[in-house]
Amino acid sequence: MNMTGALLIGARNVFRETRFHAVAAEDGAPLPVAFSCAEARDVRAACALADDAFDSFRATAPDARAAFLDRTASGIEAQGKELIARAMAETGLPHARLAGECNRTMGQLRLFARALRQGRCFDVRIDPALPDRTPLPRPDLRMIRVGVGPVAVFGASNFPFAFSVAGGDTASALAAGCPVVARAHPAHPGVSELMGHIVRDAVAASGLPEGVFSLLGGPSHEIGAALVRDPAIMAVGFTGSRAGGLALAAMAAARPVPIPFYGELSAINPVYLLPDALEARAETLGKDFIASLTREAGQFCTNPGLILAVEGPALDRFRAAARAALEDSAAQTMLTGGIHEAYESGVAALAERPGVTCLGRGAPGGPRACQAALFETSAAAFMAGPALGQEIFGATSLLVACPDSATMQALTAGLEGQLTATLHMAPTDLPLARSLMPMLERKAGRILANGWPTGVELCDAMVHGGPFPATTDPRTTSVGTAAIERFLRPVCYQDIPETLLPDGLKHSNPFSLPRGLDGAY
Amino acid sequence: MNMTGALLIGARNVFRETRFHAVAAEDGAPLPVAFSCAEARDVRAACALADDAFDSFRATAPDARAAFLDRTASGIEAQGKELIARAMAETGLPHARLAGECNRTMGQLRLFARALRQGRCFDVRIDPALPDRTPLPRPDLRMIRVGVGPVAVFGASNFPFAFSVAGGDTASALAAGCPVVARAHPAHPGVSELMGHIVRDAVAASGLPEGVFSLLGGPSHEIGAALVRDPAIMAVGFTGSRAGGLALAAMAAARPVPIPFYGELSAINPVYLLPDALEARAETLGKDFIASLTREAGQFCTNPGLILAVEGPALDRFRAAARAALEDSAAQTMLTGGIHEAYESGVAALAERPGVTCLGRGAPGGPRACQAALFETSAAAFMAGPALGQEIFGATSLLVACPDSATMQALTAGLEGQLTATLHMAPTDLPLARSLMPMLERKAGRILANGWPTGVELCDAMVHGGPFPATTDPRTTSVGTAAIERFLRPVCYQDIPETLLPDGLKHSNPFSLPRGLDGAY
């Protein structure tokens, strides 16, 4: 597979005169292939094709969509080497990480294939007619979840595979029967196009209509805006900056027909070092914290950006261990020059805030490398305003030393919504942990004990989501099988003749879907 | 139980100097009791109590919440006579309808009690730890759906029981473990207070914290606005006018922390008379249509406001039958003077639109009675702009005579989202029905054959919802057990010790909830 620089509009390669170059994360040097910049007409064409494809795509058997997802996963598997090489150049992420992410992306596609074959996600409910009921007979009522319509998926800069062109949102939307118009992240146009060809080939090999998938690229914000505003688009999946996400969310809400916008925007993922755990293992915690913080330049939405602990000698030991580990941490190239600049200016601004001191910095590196940083402030300073609770994307974190555990509680009550909250605790910390739990359940989508938040398992029980601004819609997750719910809506059929019912609701149950009959399963 | 004119703020009766009177729907004469108008401090107090109650309320056993809902239903049952008498005076609705609605309201509470005892709504998923997995062990991961937080419920004018203080939204929010702050509809403050006392008594009898339920009344829009903006409120259920709903939805989206807004706003519920069905039973269809249209002055969100048919002799027979039935239809008092005025001016404006002719009017009645109306227009006139597709609340409908079935298709493609779409068809109409189905599935939450949309069954498979503007969130329903999903969000627990897990996730499964284990049930 070669990179061509094309937009992939259904089955067509479309080239535009205005081009942009991918650049190496390392030094900003241009990488091969000049990529076409999508224009308004391209957005419209892709969305119109998606709309045309929707009715037949959503009517396909769950098995057929599962085979399509499996085929996409196999396509990625077959080209893993080339994909990873290009992703390394475009993102600066190390090989092992990208290989793991590539596996994860295949895993996501296969997880939704499994969910489709199981069929529970369609939530079929049948309340049969009761012709003899008095005073009025009951009609036959059948419900199934159907796709919401074409979905716009915005690739994220920090996961060129798992949250991009064929990433989680694409997998769950396609599983739901929704065509996808993907907006390639301009920081990795090459890997986006390679992935796009894989999905498109799977569309063709599966005999699906071409409009099931399109890929649009270019650096302009206008492309994303046009996509969110296009009347054919019925939902949006987005992972990115708070400012960018809020702007797109406002557009989605201001449309003549508002649509669901699933944005993952911002989190600092508080980590609580409860007193007895800190006492027992301050050094290990300090070291493991820095490992989690600095992994791949801290470019994770689940990065531990806030550490809470009660002041005392054990915290001193943690500080010392963290500082030592930090000084040993290698500087890792950041994803883009812009992200690196934002990191540097965020860290510089934090360092100058009153009441904030720098506990240490990691080793410096190349011009676009992330020099890790650890700051400290008092609980009073943290609670004085929202500024210290803002995410700085990258390997920086803020330790808040609390005078007592009551202050830790009070500070927690004022936090914004989070993707995760983590408790490090010893058995004797249980009473304090118990008192924190209700607040953490309100604030976070996932609560962990004695781990670090940066690993997100791929499974049925995962929730990668959370209250605003962690996400714009805390009712859903973007990872795990429950993510398919984002792109489904229920439809009820009343006394509809067998031949007109969708196959998922027919008496003969051709898809062998699990069904609730009068509420029983 | 006496009406006191109080606001019910938790367990307290709060009286305010500024009062308003309920008025008789019939003639606008004041009814007994002057009701307190809620002030900003009352909204805040009710919301703060709800927030205080949330953590302990959501932690109650599903069985305990089911008992609470059953107790509320029994309270309604015990006072049915008084409730119905007051509702008749305030709404002008007939006894039989209100008695049926009262039963339905008890049925809703009991349906959610049943759903809680079944426990499927919590969607418990457990992916146990895999300590020996390579390269990395898997932690123990458990997911459960928890309440989103305190919910604001806006009572609807047209269902003083089923969509009001203890109606569907309240039942599903309480089932989800969310405290409710109800905003009484000012058109039926007396029945609202009576219902409020029943819920409050059930709260107390169930040993729940007082903040689980509050009731605020008054005619000012400021009360609703303050409620939607209150930081403790985490979701809103609303049934009412398009303009009012959109204004509140915009406030919900503009909060520092935006929240889900479930508004049911507007629908004209297209009914298709397919050619062979029309040929076979034009007279019956005409008569049944008018019965559905004029029932209780047409004050239903599922009222058949648009009839589509192909021009021809059979349609003439339908017209004649409908006109005859219309002339025989009694005028029924409307809910309020304001609603009657809006109906009259809506009908007058429609009558004056170019291309619209009046096919007939029902009998006139008292000063606030709804004189039914049937208009006709051409498909071309209907498709020329959005004006003819707007809902007029009351017993009026618009027949669109299409030159052919292709035109019927084209018109359908331009319709807004709807709560329902209805096909009247003979077996020989199946090919045409089949060609309409994909579009109807996109446009409506419920599709019926050979019935009328005004009856909404209470069951698992029901969807009372639909694409915008039928509702502001087509992913949900407000009737049926799936409605509980509006007020739940998933939370994942990773390696959390047994004693800190919510009871619904404990190894011992004290609530006996159905669980998915590694994806299997």
CSV table of N, CA, C and O in Angstrom, one decimal, chain A residues 148-222:
chain,number,residue,atom,x,y,z
A,148,VAL,N,-27.8,5.6,14.7
A,148,VAL,CA,-28.3,6.9,14.7
A,148,VAL,C,-28.2,7.6,13.3
A,148,VAL,O,-28.9,8.6,13.0
A,149,GLY,N,-27.3,7.1,12.5
A,149,GLY,CA,-27.0,7.7,11.2
A,149,GLY,C,-25.5,7.9,11.0
A,149,GLY,O,-24.7,7.4,11.9
A,150,PRO,N,-25.1,8.6,9.9
A,150,PRO,CA,-23.6,8.8,9.7
A,150,PRO,C,-23.0,9.5,10.9
A,150,PRO,O,-23.5,10.4,11.5
A,151,VAL,N,-21.8,9.0,11.2
A,151,VAL,CA,-21.0,9.5,12.4
A,151,VAL,C,-19.7,10.2,11.9
A,151,VAL,O,-19.0,9.6,11.0
A,152,ALA,N,-19.4,11.3,12.4
A,152,ALA,CA,-18.1,12.0,12.2
A,152,ALA,C,-17.2,11.6,13.3
A,152,ALA,O,-17.5,11.7,14.5
A,153,VAL,N,-16.0,11.1,12.9
A,153,VAL,CA,-15.0,10.7,13.9
A,153,VAL,C,-13.7,11.6,13.7
A,153,VAL,O,-13.2,11.6,12.7
A,154,PHE,N,-13.3,12.2,14.8
A,154,PHE,CA,-12.1,13.1,14.8
A,154,PHE,C,-11.0,12.3,15.4
A,154,PHE,O,-11.0,11.9,16.6
A,155,GLY,N,-9.9,12.1,14.6
A,155,GLY,CA,-8.7,11.4,15.1
A,155,GLY,C,-8.0,12.2,16.2
A,155,GLY,O,-8.0,13.4,16.1
A,156,ALA,N,-7.5,11.5,17.1
A,156,ALA,CA,-6.7,12.2,18.2
A,156,ALA,C,-5.2,12.2,17.9
A,156,ALA,O,-4.7,11.2,17.3
A,157,SER,N,-4.5,13.2,18.3
A,157,SER,CA,-3.1,13.3,18.0
A,157,SER,C,-2.3,12.2,18.8
A,157,SER,O,-1.3,11.7,18.3
A,158,ASN,N,-2.8,11.8,20.0
A,158,ASN,CA,-1.9,11.0,20.8
A,158,ASN,C,-2.1,9.5,20.7
A,158,ASN,O,-1.4,8.7,21.3
A,159,PHE,N,-3.1,9.1,19.9
A,159,PHE,CA,-3.3,7.7,19.6
A,159,PHE,C,-3.5,7.5,18.1
A,159,PHE,O,-4.7,7.5,17.7
A,160,PRO,N,-2.4,7.5,17.4
A,160,PRO,CA,-2.6,7.5,15.9
A,160,PRO,C,-3.3,6.2,15.4
A,160,PRO,O,-3.9,6.3,14.3
A,161,PHE,N,-3.4,5.2,16.2
A,161,PHE,CA,-4.2,4.0,15.8
A,161,PHE,C,-5.5,3.9,16.6
A,161,PHE,O,-6.6,3.8,16.1
A,162,ALA,N,-5.3,3.8,17.9
A,162,ALA,CA,-6.5,3.4,18.8
A,162,ALA,C,-7.6,4.4,18.9
A,162,ALA,O,-8.7,4.1,19.2
A,163,PHE,N,-7.3,5.7,18.7
A,163,PHE,CA,-8.3,6.8,18.8
A,163,PHE,C,-8.3,7.6,17.5
A,163,PHE,O,-8.4,8.8,17.5
A,164,SER,N,-8.0,6.9,16.4
A,164,SER,CA,-7.9,7.7,15.1
A,164,SER,C,-8.8,7.0,14.1
A,164,SER,O,-9.9,6.5,14.4
A,165,VAL,N,-8.3,7.0,12.9
A,165,VAL,CA,-9.1,6.6,11.7
A,165,VAL,C,-9.9,5.3,11.8
A,165,VAL,O,-11.1,5.2,11.5
A,166,ALA,N,-9.3,4.3,12.3
A,166,ALA,CA,-9.9,3.0,12.6
A,166,ALA,C,-9.9,2.7,14.1
A,166,ALA,O,-9.9,1.5,14.5
A,167,GLY,N,-10.0,3.7,14.9
A,167,GLY,CA,-9.9,3.5,16.3
A,167,GLY,C,-11.3,3.2,16.9
A,167,GLY,O,-12.2,2.7,16.3
A,168,GLY,N,-11.4,3.4,18.2
A,168,GLY,CA,-12.5,3.0,19.0
A,168,GLY,C,-13.9,3.6,18.5
A,168,GLY,O,-14.8,2.9,18.4
A,169,ASP,N,-13.9,4.9,18.2
A,169,ASP,CA,-15.2,5.5,17.8
A,169,ASP,C,-15.6,5.0,16.5
A,169,ASP,O,-16.8,4.7,16.2
A,170,THR,N,-14.6,4.8,15.6
A,170,THR,CA,-15.0,4.2,14.3
A,170,THR,C,-15.5,2.8,14.4
A,170,THR,O,-16.5,2.4,13.8
A,171,ALA,N,-14.8,2.0,15.3
A,171,ALA,CA,-15.2,0.6,15.4
A,171,ALA,C,-16.6,0.5,16.0
A,171,ALA,O,-17.5,-0.3,15.6
A,172,SER,N,-16.9,1.3,17.0
A,172,SER,CA,-18.2,1.3,17.6
A,172,SER,C,-19.3,1.8,16.7
A,172,SER,O,-20.4,1.3,16.7
A,173,ALA,N,-19.0,2.9,16.0
A,173,ALA,CA,-20.0,3.4,15.0
A,173,ALA,C,-20.3,2.4,13.9
A,173,ALA,O,-21.5,2.2,13.6
A,174,LEU,N,-19.3,1.8,13.4
A,174,LEU,CA,-19.5,0.8,12.3
A,174,LEU,C,-20.2,-0.4,12.9
A,174,LEU,O,-21.2,-0.9,12.2
A,175,ALA,N,-19.9,-0.8,14.1
A,175,ALA,CA,-20.6,-1.9,14.7
A,175,ALA,C,-22.1,-1.6,14.8
A,175,ALA,O,-23.0,-2.4,14.6
A,176,ALA,N,-22.4,-0.3,15.1
A,176,ALA,CA,-23.8,0.1,15.3
A,176,ALA,C,-24.5,0.2,14.0
A,176,ALA,O,-25.7,0.5,14.0
A,177,GLY,N,-23.8,0.1,12.9
A,177,GLY,CA,-24.5,0.2,11.6
A,177,GLY,C,-24.4,1.7,11.1
A,177,GLY,O,-25.2,2.0,10.2
A,178,CYS,N,-23.5,2.5,11.6
A,178,CYS,CA,-23.4,3.9,11.2
A,178,CYS,C,-22.2,4.0,10.3
A,178,CYS,O,-21.1,3.7,10.7
A,179,PRO,N,-22.4,4.6,9.0
A,179,PRO,CA,-21.3,4.9,8.2
A,179,PRO,C,-20.4,6.0,8.9
A,179,PRO,O,-20.9,6.7,9.8
A,180,VAL,N,-19.1,6.0,8.6
A,180,VAL,CA,-18.2,6.9,9.3
A,180,VAL,C,-17.5,7.8,8.3
A,180,VAL,O,-17.0,7.4,7.3
A,181,VAL,N,-17.5,9.1,8.6
A,181,VAL,CA,-16.6,10.0,7.9
A,181,VAL,C,-15.6,10.4,8.9
A,181,VAL,O,-15.9,11.1,9.9
A,182,ALA,N,-14.3,10.0,8.7
A,182,ALA,CA,-13.3,10.2,9.6
A,182,ALA,C,-12.5,11.5,9.2
A,182,ALA,O,-12.3,11.7,8.0
A,183,ARG,N,-12.2,12.3,10.2
A,183,ARG,CA,-11.4,13.5,10.0
A,183,ARG,C,-10.0,13.1,10.5
A,183,ARG,O,-9.7,12.9,11.7
A,184,ALA,N,-9.0,13.0,9.5
A,184,ALA,CA,-7.6,12.6,9.9
A,184,ALA,C,-7.0,13.7,10.7
A,184,ALA,O,-7.2,14.9,10.4
A,185,HIS,N,-6.3,13.3,11.8
A,185,HIS,CA,-5.6,14.3,12.5
A,185,HIS,C,-4.4,14.8,11.7
A,185,HIS,O,-3.6,14.0,11.2
A,186,PRO,N,-4.2,16.1,11.5
A,186,PRO,CA,-3.2,16.6,10.6
A,186,PRO,C,-1.8,16.3,11.1
A,186,PRO,O,-0.8,16.4,10.4
A,187,ALA,N,-1.6,15.8,12.4
A,187,ALA,CA,-0.3,15.5,12.9
A,187,ALA,C,0.1,14.1,12.4
A,187,ALA,O,1.3,13.8,12.5
A,188,HIS,N,-0.8,13.3,11.9
A,188,HIS,CA,-0.3,12.0,11.3
A,188,HIS,C,-1.2,11.6,10.1
A,188,HIS,O,-1.9,10.6,10.1
A,189,PRO,N,-1.0,12.4,9.0
A,189,PRO,CA,-1.8,12.2,7.8
A,189,PRO,C,-1.4,10.9,7.1
A,189,PRO,O,-2.2,10.3,6.5
A,190,GLY,N,-0.1,10.5,7.2
A,190,GLY,CA,0.3,9.3,6.5
A,190,GLY,C,-0.3,8.1,7.1
A,190,GLY,O,-0.9,7.3,6.4
A,191,VAL,N,-0.2,7.9,8.4
A,191,VAL,CA,-0.7,6.7,9.0
A,191,VAL,C,-2.2,6.8,8.9
A,191,VAL,O,-2.9,5.7,8.7
A,192,SER,N,-2.8,7.9,8.8
A,192,SER,CA,-4.3,8.0,8.6
A,192,SER,C,-4.6,7.5,7.2
A,192,SER,O,-5.6,6.7,7.1
A,193,GLU,N,-3.9,7.9,6.2
A,193,GLU,CA,-4.2,7.4,4.9
A,193,GLU,C,-4.0,5.9,4.8
A,193,GLU,O,-4.9,5.2,4.2
A,194,LEU,N,-2.9,5.4,5.4
A,194,LEU,CA,-2.7,4.0,5.4
A,194,LEU,C,-3.9,3.2,6.0
A,194,LEU,O,-4.4,2.2,5.5
A,195,MET,N,-4.3,3.7,7.2
A,195,MET,CA,-5.4,3.1,7.9
A,195,MET,C,-6.7,3.2,7.0
A,195,MET,O,-7.5,2.3,7.0
A,196,GLY,N,-6.9,4.4,6.4
A,196,GLY,CA,-8.1,4.6,5.6
A,196,GLY,C,-8.2,3.6,4.5
A,196,GLY,O,-9.3,3.1,4.2
A,197,HIS,N,-7.0,3.3,3.8
A,197,HIS,CA,-7.1,2.3,2.7
A,197,HIS,C,-7.5,0.9,3.3
A,197,HIS,O,-8.2,0.2,2.6
A,198,ILE,N,-7.0,0.6,4.5
A,198,ILE,CA,-7.4,-0.7,5.1
A,198,ILE,C,-8.9,-0.8,5.3
A,198,ILE,O,-9.5,-1.8,5.0
A,199,VAL,N,-9.4,0.3,5.9
A,199,VAL,CA,-10.9,0.2,6.1
A,199,VAL,C,-11.6,0.2,4.8
A,199,VAL,O,-12.6,-0.6,4.6
A,200,ARG,N,-11.2,1.0,3.9
A,200,ARG,CA,-11.9,1.0,2.5
A,200,ARG,C,-11.8,-0.3,1.9
A,200,ARG,O,-12.8,-0.8,1.3
A,201,ASP,N,-10.7,-0.9,1.9
A,201,ASP,CA,-10.5,-2.3,1.3
A,201,ASP,C,-11.5,-3.3,2.0
A,201,ASP,O,-12.0,-4.2,1.3
A,202,ALA,N,-11.6,-3.2,3.3
A,202,ALA,CA,-12.5,-4.1,4.0
A,202,ALA,C,-14.0,-3.8,3.6
A,202,ALA,O,-14.8,-4.7,3.5
A,203,VAL,N,-14.3,-2.5,3.4
A,203,VAL,CA,-15.6,-2.2,2.9
A,203,VAL,C,-15.9,-2.9,1.6
A,203,VAL,O,-16.9,-3.6,1.4
A,204,ALA,N,-15.0,-2.8,0.7
A,204,ALA,CA,-15.1,-3.4,-0.6
A,204,ALA,C,-15.2,-4.9,-0.5
A,204,ALA,O,-16.1,-5.6,-1.1
A,205,ALA,N,-14.2,-5.5,0.2
A,205,ALA,CA,-14.2,-7.0,0.4
A,205,ALA,C,-15.4,-7.5,1.0
A,205,ALA,O,-15.8,-8.7,0.9
A,206,SER,N,-16.1,-6.7,1.8
A,206,SER,CA,-17.3,-7.1,2.5
A,206,SER,C,-18.6,-6.9,1.7
A,206,SER,O,-19.7,-7.1,2.2
A,207,GLY,N,-18.4,-6.3,0.5
A,207,GLY,CA,-19.6,-6.0,-0.4
A,207,GLY,C,-20.5,-4.9,0.2
A,207,GLY,O,-21.7,-4.9,-0.1
A,208,LEU,N,-19.9,-4.0,0.9
A,208,LEU,CA,-20.7,-3.0,1.5
A,208,LEU,C,-20.7,-1.7,0.6
A,208,LEU,O,-19.7,-1.6,-0.2
A,209,PRO,N,-21.7,-0.9,0.7
A,209,PRO,CA,-21.6,0.4,-0.1
A,209,PRO,C,-20.5,1.3,0.2
A,209,PRO,O,-20.1,1.4,1.4
A,210,GLU,N,-19.9,1.9,-0.8
A,210,GLU,CA,-18.7,2.7,-0.6
A,210,GLU,C,-18.8,3.8,0.5
A,210,GLU,O,-17.8,4.1,1.1
A,211,GLY,N,-20.0,4.3,0.6
A,211,GLY,CA,-20.2,5.4,1.5
A,211,GLY,C,-20.0,5.0,3.0
A,211,GLY,O,-20.1,5.9,3.9
A,212,VAL,N,-19.9,3.8,3.3
A,212,VAL,CA,-19.7,3.3,4.7
A,212,VAL,C,-18.5,4.0,5.3
A,212,VAL,O,-18.4,4.2,6.5
A,213,PHE,N,-17.5,4.4,4.5
A,213,PHE,CA,-16.3,5.0,5.1
A,213,PHE,C,-15.7,6.0,4.1
A,213,PHE,O,-15.5,5.7,3.0
A,214,SER,N,-15.4,7.2,4.7
A,214,SER,CA,-14.6,8.2,4.0
A,214,SER,C,-13.6,8.8,4.9
A,214,SER,O,-13.8,8.7,6.1
A,215,LEU,N,-12.5,9.3,4.3
A,215,LEU,CA,-11.5,9.9,5.1
A,215,LEU,C,-11.1,11.3,4.5
A,215,LEU,O,-10.8,11.4,3.4
A,216,LEU,N,-11.2,12.3,5.4
A,216,LEU,CA,-10.9,13.7,5.0
A,216,LEU,C,-9.7,14.2,5.8
A,216,LEU,O,-9.7,14.1,7.0
A,217,GLY,N,-8.8,14.9,5.1
A,217,GLY,CA,-7.7,15.5,5.8
A,217,GLY,C,-7.4,16.9,5.5
A,217,GLY,O,-8.1,17.5,4.6
A,218,GLY,N,-6.5,17.5,6.2
A,218,GLY,CA,-6.1,18.9,6.0
A,218,GLY,C,-5.9,19.6,7.4
A,218,GLY,O,-6.5,19.1,8.3
A,219,PRO,N,-5.1,20.6,7.4
A,219,PRO,CA,-4.9,21.3,8.7
A,219,PRO,C,-6.0,22.2,9.1
A,219,PRO,O,-6.0,22.6,10.3
A,220,SER,N,-6.9,22.6,8.2
A,220,SER,CA,-7.8,23.7,8.6
A,220,SER,C,-8.9,23.2,9.6
A,220,SER,O,-9.5,22.1,9.4
A,221,HIS,N,-9.3,24.1,10.5
A,221,HIS,CA,-10.4,23.8,11.4
A,221,HIS,C,-11.7,23.8,10.7
A,221,HIS,O,-12.7,23.3,11.1
A,222,GLU,N,-11.7,24.4,9.5
A,222,GLU,CA,-13.0,24.5,8.7
A,222,GLU,C,-13.5,23.1,8.3
A,222,GLU,O,-14.7,22.9,8.2
